């Protein structure tokens, strides 16, 4: 008689459904990791997520806790308002590079500088993935995209925004870390 050993269980903080993400996309991996930590900490009933525009907007379909949608780039501002109205809640944003490092750069910089008590998950795939893979503010030098087929040329297109490094220089940001999902 063999004993059954469970090696994977779906985190309770994830809905039981298939995702729509493209093959190779790391959103699903990020969802699972975030959900596992929320479950381990026992905070699901206190969570409120804020999703913004881009592929990250679909996060509310996959997490099993309260989620709202913010206008493009405004997730940190919306998360700030929610946290101030509901200080006992744990508020997180889930944003991509087009949303956070482009139109939302001012929002995230000022939220970090104020030391807002929110958590921001920033998924950087270095292109505008939802709209065809165009160059984004975080596209690396030489990286090819649909709008920079010869690669990002820093002489004409400038250098990429290094959002994590920028935020880490702000006194109000309490913890900034960069990790790779692959």
Coordinates of C-alpha atoms in Angstrom, one line a residue:
X1 CA 0.0 0.0 0.0
X2 CA 1.4 3.4 -1.1
X3 CA 1.0 6.5 1.0
X4 CA -0.2 9.5 -1.0
X5 CA 2.0 12.5 -0.7
X6 CA 0.5 15.9 -1.7
X7 CA 3.1 18.0 -3.3
X8 CA 0.9 20.9 -4.5
X9 CA -2.4 22.3 -3.2
X10 CA -4.0 25.4 -4.7
X11 CA -3.7 28.2 -2.2
X12 CA -7.1 29.3 -0.7
X13 CA -6.4 32.8 -1.8
X14 CA -6.5 31.7 -5.5
X15 CA -9.7 31.1 -7.4
X16 CA -10.0 27.6 -8.9
X17 CA -10.0 28.6 -12.6
X18 CA -7.7 28.6 -15.6
X19 CA -5.9 31.8 -16.4
X20 CA -5.9 33.5 -19.8
X21 CA -2.2 34.6 -19.7
X22 CA 0.1 34.0 -22.7
X23 CA 2.4 31.0 -22.6
X24 CA 5.6 31.8 -20.7
X25 CA 4.0 34.8 -18.8
X26 CA 4.9 34.9 -15.2
X27 CA 1.7 36.4 -13.9
X28 CA 0.4 33.0 -12.9
X29 CA 3.6 32.2 -10.9
X30 CA 3.4 35.6 -9.2
X31 CA -0.3 35.0 -8.3
X32 CA 0.6 31.7 -6.8
X33 CA 3.5 33.0 -4.7
X34 CA 1.5 36.0 -3.5
X35 CA -1.5 33.7 -2.6
X36 CA 0.7 31.2 -0.8
X37 CA 2.2 34.0 1.4
X38 CA -1.3 35.5 2.1
X39 CA -2.5 32.0 3.2
X40 CA 0.6 31.3 5.3
X41 CA 0.1 34.6 7.1
X42 CA -3.6 34.0 7.6
X43 CA -4.6 37.5 6.3
X44 CA -6.9 36.7 3.4
X45 CA -10.0 38.0 5.2
X46 CA -8.2 41.4 5.7
X47 CA -6.8 41.7 2.1
X48 CA -7.9 44.3 -0.4
X49 CA -6.1 44.3 -3.8
X50 CA -6.0 47.1 -6.3
X51 CA -5.4 46.2 -10.0
X52 CA -4.7 48.8 -12.7
X53 CA -4.6 48.8 -16.5
X54 CA -2.6 46.2 -18.5
X55 CA -2.5 42.4 -18.0
X56 CA -2.3 43.0 -14.3
X57 CA -6.0 44.2 -14.4
X58 CA -7.1 40.6 -14.6
X59 CA -5.7 39.8 -11.1
X60 CA -9.1 40.3 -9.6
X61 CA -10.4 37.3 -11.6
X62 CA -7.8 35.0 -10.0
X63 CA -7.4 36.1 -6.4
X64 CA -10.0 35.0 -3.9
X65 CA -10.3 38.2 -1.8
X66 CA -11.6 41.7 -2.3
X67 CA -10.2 43.5 -5.3
X68 CA -10.9 46.8 -7.0
X69 CA -9.8 48.2 -10.3
X70 CA -8.0 51.6 -10.5
X71 CA -7.6 53.9 -13.5
X72 CA -4.4 53.6 -15.5
X73 CA -1.4 54.3 -13.2
X74 CA -3.5 55.3 -10.2
X75 CA -3.4 52.1 -8.2
X76 CA -1.1 53.6 -5.5
X77 CA -3.4 56.6 -5.1
X78 CA -6.4 54.3 -4.8
X79 CA -4.6 52.0 -2.4
X80 CA -3.7 55.0 -0.3
X81 CA -7.3 56.1 0.0
X82 CA -8.5 52.6 0.8
X83 CA -5.8 52.2 3.5
X84 CA -6.7 55.5 5.1
X85 CA -10.4 54.7 5.2
X86 CA -9.9 51.1 6.3
X87 CA -6.6 51.2 8.3
X88 CA -7.1 47.6 9.6
X89 CA -7.0 46.2 6.1
X90 CA -3.9 45.0 4.3
X91 CA -3.8 46.8 0.9
X92 CA -1.8 45.7 -2.1
X93 CA -1.4 46.9 -5.6
X94 CA -0.6 44.6 -8.5
X95 CA 0.9 46.5 -11.4
X96 CA 2.9 46.1 -14.6
X97 CA 5.7 48.2 -15.9
X98 CA 3.6 50.1 -18.5
X99 CA 1.2 51.1 -15.7
X100 CA 3.6 51.8 -12.8
X101 CA 6.8 52.9 -14.5
X102 CA 5.1 55.0 -17.2
X103 CA 1.8 56.8 -16.6
X104 CA 1.8 55.9 -12.9
X105 CA 5.4 56.9 -12.0
X106 CA 4.3 60.0 -10.2
X107 CA 1.8 58.1 -8.1
X108 CA 4.2 55.4 -7.0
X109 CA 7.0 57.9 -6.3
X110 CA 4.8 60.1 -4.1
X111 CA 3.2 57.1 -2.3
X112 CA 6.7 55.8 -1.5
X113 CA 8.0 59.2 -0.4
X114 CA 5.0 59.6 2.0
X115 CA 5.7 56.1 3.4
X116 CA 2.2 54.9 2.7
X117 CA 1.4 51.6 4.4
X118 CA 0.6 49.6 1.3
X119 CA 2.3 46.8 -0.6
X120 CA 3.1 47.1 -4.3
X121 CA 3.8 44.2 -6.6
X122 CA 5.5 45.5 -9.7
X123 CA 5.7 42.9 -12.6
X124 CA 8.2 44.1 -15.1
X125 CA 8.3 42.3 -18.4
X126 CA 10.1 45.2 -20.1
X127 CA 7.5 45.8 -22.8
X128 CA 3.8 46.6 -23.2
X129 CA 2.8 43.0 -23.4
X130 CA -1.0 43.5 -23.6
X131 CA -0.9 45.7 -26.6
X132 CA 1.7 43.9 -28.8
X133 CA 5.1 44.1 -27.1
X134 CA 6.1 47.7 -27.8
X135 CA 9.0 49.4 -26.0
X136 CA 8.2 50.4 -22.5
X137 CA 10.0 52.7 -20.0
X138 CA 11.8 49.6 -18.6
X139 CA 12.9 48.1 -22.0
X140 CA 16.6 47.3 -21.7
X141 CA 19.3 48.8 -24.0
X142 CA 19.4 46.7 -27.2
X143 CA 16.2 44.8 -26.3
X144 CA 14.0 44.3 -29.4
X145 CA 10.3 45.1 -29.2
X146 CA 7.7 45.6 -31.9
X147 CA 8.3 49.3 -31.8
X148 CA 12.1 49.0 -31.5
X149 CA 12.9 46.1 -33.9
X150 CA 16.6 47.0 -33.9
X151 CA 16.7 47.1 -30.1
X152 CA 16.4 50.1 -27.7
X153 CA 19.0 52.7 -28.8
X154 CA 20.0 54.8 -25.8
X155 CA 21.3 57.5 -28.0
X156 CA 17.8 58.2 -29.5
X157 CA 15.4 56.5 -27.0
X158 CA 17.2 57.1 -23.7
X159 CA 17.9 54.7 -20.9
X160 CA 15.4 52.5 -19.2
X161 CA 13.7 53.6 -16.0
X162 CA 15.1 51.5 -13.1
X163 CA 12.0 51.7 -11.0
X164 CA 13.1 49.6 -8.0
X165 CA 16.4 51.4 -7.7
X166 CA 14.6 54.8 -8.0
X167 CA 12.1 53.9 -5.3
X168 CA 14.8 52.5 -3.0
X169 CA 16.4 56.0 -2.8
X170 CA 13.2 57.5 -1.2
X171 CA 13.2 57.9 2.6
X172 CA 9.6 56.8 2.9
X173 CA 10.0 53.5 1.1
X174 CA 10.4 50.9 3.9
X175 CA 11.3 47.8 1.8
X176 CA 12.2 47.6 -1.9
X177 CA 13.5 44.3 -3.5
X178 CA 13.9 43.1 -7.0
X179 CA 13.4 39.4 -7.8
X180 CA 13.2 37.4 -11.0
X181 CA 10.4 35.0 -12.0
X182 CA 11.3 32.5 -14.7

